Coordinates of C-alpha atoms in Angstrom, one line a residue:
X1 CA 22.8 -8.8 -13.2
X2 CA 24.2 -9.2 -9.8
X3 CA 21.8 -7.7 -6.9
X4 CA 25.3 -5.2 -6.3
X5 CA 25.3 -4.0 -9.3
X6 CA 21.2 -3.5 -9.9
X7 CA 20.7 -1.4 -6.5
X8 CA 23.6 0.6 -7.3
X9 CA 22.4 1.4 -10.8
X10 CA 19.2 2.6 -9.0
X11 CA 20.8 4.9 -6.4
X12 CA 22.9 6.5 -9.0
X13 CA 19.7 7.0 -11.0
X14 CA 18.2 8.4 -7.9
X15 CA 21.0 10.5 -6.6
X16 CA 21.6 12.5 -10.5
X17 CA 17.7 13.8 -9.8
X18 CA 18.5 15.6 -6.4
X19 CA 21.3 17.6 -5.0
X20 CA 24.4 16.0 -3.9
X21 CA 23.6 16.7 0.1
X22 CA 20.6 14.4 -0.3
X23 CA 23.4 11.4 0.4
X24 CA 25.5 12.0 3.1
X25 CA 28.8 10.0 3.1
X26 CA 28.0 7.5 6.0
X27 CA 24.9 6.4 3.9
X28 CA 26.5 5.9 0.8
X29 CA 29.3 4.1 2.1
X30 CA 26.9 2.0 4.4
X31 CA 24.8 1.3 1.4
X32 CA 27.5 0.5 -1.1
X33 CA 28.7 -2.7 1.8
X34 CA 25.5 -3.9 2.3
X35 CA 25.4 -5.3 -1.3
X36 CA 28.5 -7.1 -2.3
X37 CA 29.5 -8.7 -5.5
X38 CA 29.3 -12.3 -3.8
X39 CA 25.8 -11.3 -2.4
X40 CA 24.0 -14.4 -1.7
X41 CA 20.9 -12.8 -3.0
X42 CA 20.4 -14.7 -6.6
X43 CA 17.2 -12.4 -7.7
X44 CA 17.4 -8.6 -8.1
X45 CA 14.3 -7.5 -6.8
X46 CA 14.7 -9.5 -3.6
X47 CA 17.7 -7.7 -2.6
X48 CA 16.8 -3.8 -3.7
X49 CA 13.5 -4.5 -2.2
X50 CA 14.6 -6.4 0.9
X51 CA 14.2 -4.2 3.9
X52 CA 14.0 -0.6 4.8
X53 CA 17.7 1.1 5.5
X54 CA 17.6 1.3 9.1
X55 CA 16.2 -2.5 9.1
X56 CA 18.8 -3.3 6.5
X57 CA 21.7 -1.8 8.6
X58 CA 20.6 -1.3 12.2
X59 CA 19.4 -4.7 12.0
X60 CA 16.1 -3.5 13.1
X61 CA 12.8 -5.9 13.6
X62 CA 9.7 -5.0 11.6
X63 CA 6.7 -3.6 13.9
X64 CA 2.9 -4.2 12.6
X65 CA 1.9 -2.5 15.8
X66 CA 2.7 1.4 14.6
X67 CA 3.6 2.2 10.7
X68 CA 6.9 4.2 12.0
X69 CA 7.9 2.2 15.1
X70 CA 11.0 -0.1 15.0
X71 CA 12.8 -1.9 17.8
X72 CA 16.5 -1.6 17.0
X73 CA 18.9 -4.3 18.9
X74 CA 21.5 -3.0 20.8
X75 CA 24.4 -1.4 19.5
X76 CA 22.7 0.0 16.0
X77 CA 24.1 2.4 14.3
X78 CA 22.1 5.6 15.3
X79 CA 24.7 7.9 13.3
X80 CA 22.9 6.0 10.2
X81 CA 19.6 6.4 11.3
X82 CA 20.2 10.4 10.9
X83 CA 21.6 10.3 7.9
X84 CA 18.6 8.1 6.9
X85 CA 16.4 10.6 7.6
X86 CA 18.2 13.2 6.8
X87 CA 17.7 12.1 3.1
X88 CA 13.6 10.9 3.5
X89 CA 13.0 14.6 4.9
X90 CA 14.6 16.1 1.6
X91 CA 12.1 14.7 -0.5
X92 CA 9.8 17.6 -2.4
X93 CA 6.4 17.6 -1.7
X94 CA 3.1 18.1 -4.3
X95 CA 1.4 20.2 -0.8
X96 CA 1.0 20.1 2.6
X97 CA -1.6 17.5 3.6
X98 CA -4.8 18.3 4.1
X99 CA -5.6 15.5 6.6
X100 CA -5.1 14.2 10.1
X101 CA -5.0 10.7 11.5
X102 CA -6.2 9.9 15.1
X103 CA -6.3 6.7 16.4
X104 CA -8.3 5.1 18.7
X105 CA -8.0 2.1 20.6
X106 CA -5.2 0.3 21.6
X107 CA -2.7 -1.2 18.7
X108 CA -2.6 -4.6 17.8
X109 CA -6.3 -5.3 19.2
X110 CA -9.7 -5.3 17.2
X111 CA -10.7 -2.2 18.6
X112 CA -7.6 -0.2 17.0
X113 CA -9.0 2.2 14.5
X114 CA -7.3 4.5 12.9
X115 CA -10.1 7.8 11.7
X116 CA -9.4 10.7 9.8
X117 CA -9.9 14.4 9.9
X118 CA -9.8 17.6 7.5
X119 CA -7.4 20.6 8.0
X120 CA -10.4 22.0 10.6
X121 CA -10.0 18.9 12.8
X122 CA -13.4 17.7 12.2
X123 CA -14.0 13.8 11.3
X124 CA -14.4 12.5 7.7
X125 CA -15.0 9.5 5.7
X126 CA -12.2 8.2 3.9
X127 CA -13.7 6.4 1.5
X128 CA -16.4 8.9 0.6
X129 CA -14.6 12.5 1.9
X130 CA -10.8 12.7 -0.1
X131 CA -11.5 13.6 -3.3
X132 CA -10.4 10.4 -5.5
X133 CA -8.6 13.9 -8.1
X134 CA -5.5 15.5 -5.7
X135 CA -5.7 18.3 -9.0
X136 CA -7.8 20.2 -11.4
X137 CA -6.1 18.1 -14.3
X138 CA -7.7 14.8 -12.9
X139 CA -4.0 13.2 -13.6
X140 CA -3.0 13.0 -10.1
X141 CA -5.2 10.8 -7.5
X142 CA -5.6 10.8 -3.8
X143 CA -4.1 7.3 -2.5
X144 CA -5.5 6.2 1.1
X145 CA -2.2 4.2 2.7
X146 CA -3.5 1.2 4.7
X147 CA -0.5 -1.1 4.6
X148 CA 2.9 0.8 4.7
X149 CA 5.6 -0.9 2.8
X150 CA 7.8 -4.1 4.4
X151 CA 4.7 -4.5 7.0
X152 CA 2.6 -7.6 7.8
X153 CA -0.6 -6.2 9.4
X154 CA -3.9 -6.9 7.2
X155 CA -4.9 -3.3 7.5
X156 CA -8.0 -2.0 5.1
X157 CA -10.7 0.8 5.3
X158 CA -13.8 -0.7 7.4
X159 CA -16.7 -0.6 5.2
X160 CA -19.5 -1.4 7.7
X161 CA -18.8 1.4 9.8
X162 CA -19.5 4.6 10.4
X163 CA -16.5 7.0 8.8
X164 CA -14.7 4.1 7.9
X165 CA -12.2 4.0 9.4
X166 CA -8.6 2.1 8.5
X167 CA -8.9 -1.5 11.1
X168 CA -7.1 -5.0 10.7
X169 CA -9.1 -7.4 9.1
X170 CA -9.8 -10.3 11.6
X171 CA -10.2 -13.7 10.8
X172 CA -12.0 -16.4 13.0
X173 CA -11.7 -13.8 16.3
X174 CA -7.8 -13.3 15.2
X175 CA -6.2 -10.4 13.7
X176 CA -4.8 -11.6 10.2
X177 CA -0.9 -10.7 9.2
X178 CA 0.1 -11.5 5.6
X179 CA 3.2 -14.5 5.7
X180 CA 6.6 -13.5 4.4
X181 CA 6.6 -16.3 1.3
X182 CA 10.6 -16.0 0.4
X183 CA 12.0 -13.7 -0.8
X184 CA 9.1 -11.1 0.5
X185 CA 8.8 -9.8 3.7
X186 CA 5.5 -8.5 4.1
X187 CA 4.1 -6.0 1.3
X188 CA 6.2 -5.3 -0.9
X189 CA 4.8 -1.7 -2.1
X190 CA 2.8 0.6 0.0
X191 CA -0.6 -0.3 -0.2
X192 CA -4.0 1.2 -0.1
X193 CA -7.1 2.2 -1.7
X194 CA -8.4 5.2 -3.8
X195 CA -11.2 6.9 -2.1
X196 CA -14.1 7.3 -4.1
X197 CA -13.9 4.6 -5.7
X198 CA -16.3 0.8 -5.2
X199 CA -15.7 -2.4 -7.2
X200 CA -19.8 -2.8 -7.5
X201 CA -20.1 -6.5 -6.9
X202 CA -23.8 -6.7 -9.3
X203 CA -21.5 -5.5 -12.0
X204 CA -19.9 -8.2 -14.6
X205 CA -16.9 -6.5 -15.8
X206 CA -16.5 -7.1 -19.4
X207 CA -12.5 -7.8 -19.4
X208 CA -12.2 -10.2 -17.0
X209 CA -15.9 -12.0 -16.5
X210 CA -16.4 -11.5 -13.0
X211 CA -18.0 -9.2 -10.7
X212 CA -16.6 -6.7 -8.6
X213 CA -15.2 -7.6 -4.9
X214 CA -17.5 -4.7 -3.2
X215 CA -14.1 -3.0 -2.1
X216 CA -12.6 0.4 -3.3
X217 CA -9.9 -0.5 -5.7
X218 CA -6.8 -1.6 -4.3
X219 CA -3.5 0.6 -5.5
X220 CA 0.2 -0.8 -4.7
X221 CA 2.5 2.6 -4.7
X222 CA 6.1 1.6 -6.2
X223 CA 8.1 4.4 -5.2
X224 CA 11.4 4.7 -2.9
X225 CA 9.3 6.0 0.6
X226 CA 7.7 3.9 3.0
X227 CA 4.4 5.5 3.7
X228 CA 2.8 5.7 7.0
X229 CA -0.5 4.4 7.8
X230 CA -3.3 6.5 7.1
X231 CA -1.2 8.8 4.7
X232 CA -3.0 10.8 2.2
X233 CA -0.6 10.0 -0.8
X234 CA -0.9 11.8 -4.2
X235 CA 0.1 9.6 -7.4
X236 CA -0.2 9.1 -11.1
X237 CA -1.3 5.8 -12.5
X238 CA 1.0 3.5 -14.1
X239 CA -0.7 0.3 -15.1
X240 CA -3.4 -2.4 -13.1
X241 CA -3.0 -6.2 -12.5
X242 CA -6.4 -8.0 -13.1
X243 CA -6.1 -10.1 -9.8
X244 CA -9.0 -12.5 -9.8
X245 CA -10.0 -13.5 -5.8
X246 CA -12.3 -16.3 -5.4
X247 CA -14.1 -15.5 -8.2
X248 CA -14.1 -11.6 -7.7
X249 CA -12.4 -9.2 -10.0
X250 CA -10.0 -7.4 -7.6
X251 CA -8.1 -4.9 -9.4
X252 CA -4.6 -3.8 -8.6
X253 CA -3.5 -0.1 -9.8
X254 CA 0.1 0.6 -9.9
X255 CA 1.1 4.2 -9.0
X256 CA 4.2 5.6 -7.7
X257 CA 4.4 8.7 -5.7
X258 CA 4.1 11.9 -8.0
X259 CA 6.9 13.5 -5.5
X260 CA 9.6 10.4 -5.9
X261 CA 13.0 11.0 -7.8
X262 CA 12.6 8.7 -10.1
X263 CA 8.7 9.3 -11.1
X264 CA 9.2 11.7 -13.7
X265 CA 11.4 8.3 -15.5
X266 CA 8.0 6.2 -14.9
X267 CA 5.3 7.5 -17.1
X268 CA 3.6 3.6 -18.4
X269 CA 3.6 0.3 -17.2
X270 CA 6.6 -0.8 -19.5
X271 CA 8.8 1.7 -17.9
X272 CA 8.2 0.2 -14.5
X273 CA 11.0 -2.6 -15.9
X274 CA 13.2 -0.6 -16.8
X275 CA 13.8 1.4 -13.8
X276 CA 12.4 -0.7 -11.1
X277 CA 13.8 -4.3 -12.9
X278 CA 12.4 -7.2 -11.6
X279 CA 9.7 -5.3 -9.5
X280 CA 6.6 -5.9 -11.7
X281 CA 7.4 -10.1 -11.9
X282 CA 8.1 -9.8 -8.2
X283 CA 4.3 -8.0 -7.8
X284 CA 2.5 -10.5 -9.8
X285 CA 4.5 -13.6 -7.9
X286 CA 3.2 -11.6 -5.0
X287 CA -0.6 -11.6 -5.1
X288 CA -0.4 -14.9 -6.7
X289 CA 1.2 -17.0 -3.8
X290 CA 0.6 -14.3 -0.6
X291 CA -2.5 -16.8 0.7
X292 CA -0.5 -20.1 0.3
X293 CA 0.2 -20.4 4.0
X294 CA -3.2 -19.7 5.1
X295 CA -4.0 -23.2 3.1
X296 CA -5.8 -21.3 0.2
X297 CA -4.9 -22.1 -3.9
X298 CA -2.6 -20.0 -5.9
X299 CA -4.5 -17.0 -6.9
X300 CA -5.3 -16.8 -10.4
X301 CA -5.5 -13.9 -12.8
X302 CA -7.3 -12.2 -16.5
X303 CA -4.8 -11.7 -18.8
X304 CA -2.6 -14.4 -18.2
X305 CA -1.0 -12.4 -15.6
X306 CA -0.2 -9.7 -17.8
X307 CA -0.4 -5.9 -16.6
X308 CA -2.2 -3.6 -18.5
X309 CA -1.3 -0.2 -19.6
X310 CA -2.1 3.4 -18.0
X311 CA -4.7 4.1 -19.9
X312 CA -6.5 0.7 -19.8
X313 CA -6.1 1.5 -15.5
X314 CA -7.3 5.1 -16.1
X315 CA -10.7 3.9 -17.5
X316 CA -10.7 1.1 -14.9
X317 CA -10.5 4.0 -12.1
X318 CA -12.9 5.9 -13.7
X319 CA -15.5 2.8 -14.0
X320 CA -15.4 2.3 -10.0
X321 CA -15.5 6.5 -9.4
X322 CA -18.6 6.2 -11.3
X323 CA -19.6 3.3 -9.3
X324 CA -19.6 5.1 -5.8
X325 CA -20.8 7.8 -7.3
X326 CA -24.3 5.7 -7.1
X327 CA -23.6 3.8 -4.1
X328 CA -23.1 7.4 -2.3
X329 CA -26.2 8.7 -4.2
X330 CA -28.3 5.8 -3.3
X331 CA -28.5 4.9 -6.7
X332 CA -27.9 1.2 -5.8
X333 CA -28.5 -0.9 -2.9
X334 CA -25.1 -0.1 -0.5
X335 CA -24.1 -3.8 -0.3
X336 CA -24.0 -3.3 3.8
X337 CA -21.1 -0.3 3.5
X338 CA -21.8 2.5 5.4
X339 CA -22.1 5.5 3.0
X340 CA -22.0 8.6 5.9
X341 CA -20.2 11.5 4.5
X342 CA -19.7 14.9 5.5
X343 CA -19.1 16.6 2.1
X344 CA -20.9 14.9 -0.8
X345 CA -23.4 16.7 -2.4
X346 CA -27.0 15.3 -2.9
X347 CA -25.8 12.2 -0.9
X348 CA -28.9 11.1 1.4
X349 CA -25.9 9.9 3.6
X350 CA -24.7 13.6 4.2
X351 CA -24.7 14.5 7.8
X352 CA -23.3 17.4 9.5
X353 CA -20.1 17.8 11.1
X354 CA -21.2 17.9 14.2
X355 CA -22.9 14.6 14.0
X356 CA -19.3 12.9 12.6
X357 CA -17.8 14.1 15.1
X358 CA -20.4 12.2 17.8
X359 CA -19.5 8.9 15.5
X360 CA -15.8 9.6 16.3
X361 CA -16.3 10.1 20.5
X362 CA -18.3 6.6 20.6
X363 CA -15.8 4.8 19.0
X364 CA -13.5 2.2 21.4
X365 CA -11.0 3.7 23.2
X366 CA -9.7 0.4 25.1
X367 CA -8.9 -2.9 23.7
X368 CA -6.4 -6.1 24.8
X369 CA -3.7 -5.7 22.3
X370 CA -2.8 -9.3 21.3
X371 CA 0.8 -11.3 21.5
X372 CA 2.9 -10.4 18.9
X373 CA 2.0 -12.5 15.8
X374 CA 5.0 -15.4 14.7
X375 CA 3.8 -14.6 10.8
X376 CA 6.5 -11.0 11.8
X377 CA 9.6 -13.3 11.9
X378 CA 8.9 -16.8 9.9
X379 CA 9.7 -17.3 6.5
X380 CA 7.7 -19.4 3.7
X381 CA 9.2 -21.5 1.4
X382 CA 7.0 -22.5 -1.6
X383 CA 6.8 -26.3 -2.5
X384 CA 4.5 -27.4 -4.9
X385 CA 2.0 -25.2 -4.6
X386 CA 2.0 -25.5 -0.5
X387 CA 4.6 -23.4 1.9
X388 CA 6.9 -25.0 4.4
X389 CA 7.3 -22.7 7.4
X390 CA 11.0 -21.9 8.9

């Protein structure tokens, strides 16, 4: 199928399940000449999920720095841009969120944080305080954005400290960006974490014969909206991907945004192909190569590779709920993660909001953000099993 003709099929798809001012003219047309027949583009999930569509047409530059900042060159089309948001704002939403972000630090240093707060302004965990259930059903889930979609930034909950809160992962004094191996830029899905949940690294896990990676379990959101960092997402469960990391089991659930047009067409993990072609091959190619350029092996994976269904993910999910559920008891030795919590009941760890708070004050405000990293704008190209850098 020609890359023309797959996006196309999507918007259609997209465009029957909301009213018709959700695509104002100039974006339609715009998008329609952005994919030609004669695209160059030879795979159909590297040219639907290419860039995001002021990147695509303004010919904007990808920021790590800030989850919403781009730097546009001159003369981009700003008509575009409103018409842009004009159709992201439409969007319907599950309920207003009940969290705030506040950063701290300066961005693109190793004292950047990013902490959260409740609805009453007063500081939370994370990992320990959003309820991993966003309803009474226990069908939709509480998704912690780390990584918004198309960005490079090695962002993930800090475990070690107090209120863990969202930093950049460092790596020998350095903060680490992921490469963009062709034809990715970046990651390709928003990603994050479900809160309440731990991969406990004492525990052999049946399926795939390893331990746990002593991380909450990873989730890669599938839907048309880039995130922004620190976003409280709400989302059902599709599938997982069994990704096995240096000998850890490092589970990866697929979601997609309960509030997405499409996600009332994406119920299991085979339904991911058929609306979102190409996307689940692309996500497993992914994880598999992503550490290539660093000079680390392919990744490897149980299953052959092969994603399991909803309900096999469900019971995964539950397993690491249960998990945390000792860790935050005390239950089990905490591994070094930092189990203060403002809301858990019975939790030795519980502390007062007053006393959160006082961990939020002392953290860094400063910082010496660092030059912009050359992983933003190089591409990767794989050759027998290594990456050649462009």
């Amino acid at each position: 199928m020609q890359p023309a003709v797959c996006w196309w099929r999507n918007v259609r798809r997209t465009a029957r399940a909301l009213p018709s001012a959700s695509f104002p003219e100039p974006a339609r047309r715009l998008h329609k000449l952005s994919f030609l027949p004669n695209s160059t583009s030879t795979r159909c999930h590297s040219s639907f999920f290419a860039a995001t569509d002021g990147q695509r047409f303004c010919g904007a530059h990808l920021s790590s720095v800030s989850s919403d900042s781009t730097f546009l060159r001159p003369g981009s089309c700003s008509s575009f841009k409103h018409s842009v948001k004009q159709f992201a704002n439409h969007a319907p939403t599950m309920t207003a969120s009940k969290y705030q972000v506040a950063e701290r630090g300066v961005p693109n240093s190793t004292d950047y944080r990013v902490f959260f707060k409740n609805e009453n302004g007063q500081s939370i965990s994370p990992l320990h305080d959003i309820p991993l259930f966003a309803n009474e059903e226990k069908t939709v889930y509480n998704m912690v954005v780390e990584v918004p979609r198309w960005t490079n930034a090695k962002m993930e909950i800090s475990l070690n400290e107090g209120l863990n809160p969202i930093k950049q992962d460092v790596k020998k004094g350095k903060l680490r960006f992921v490469a963009n191996c062709f034809p990715h830029h970046g990651y390709i899905w928003n990603y994050g974490a479900f809160p309440q949940t731990w991969e406990n690294p004492d525990h052999l896990d049946a399926d795939t014969g390893c331990k746990g990676d002593n991380d909450p379990i990873d989730v890669v959101e599938i839907g048309s909206r880039i995130a922004k960092r620190g976003e409280v997402m709400q989302v059902k469960i599709l599938g997982t991907i069994a990704l096995i990391d240096e000998g850890e089991t490092d589970w990866k659930i697929i979601t997609i945004n309960v509030n997405d047009p499409l996600a009332d067409q994406v119920n299991d993990i085979a339904d991911i192909e058929t609306v979102f072609p190409g996307l689940l091959r692309a996500s497993v190619e992914w994880f598999k190569i992503y550490k290539i350029p660093d000079g680390k092996p392919e990744n490897q994976f149980a299953f052959n590779g092969e994603a399991k269904d909803a309900a096999f993910a469900t019971k995964t999910v539950a397993d690491t709920h249960r998990f945390w559920q000792q860790l935050v008891h005390k239950e089990v030795e905490n591994n070094g993660i930092s189990c203060l919590n403002t809301t858990v009941d019975g939790s030795p760890y519980l502390v007062a909001s007053d006393a959160a708070d006082e961990v939020f004050a002392k953290s860094a405000t400063g910082g010496n953000p660092e030059p912009a990293s050359e992983a933003l704008h190089k591409w990767h190209f794989r050759s027998e099993n290594s990456y050649s850098k462009l």
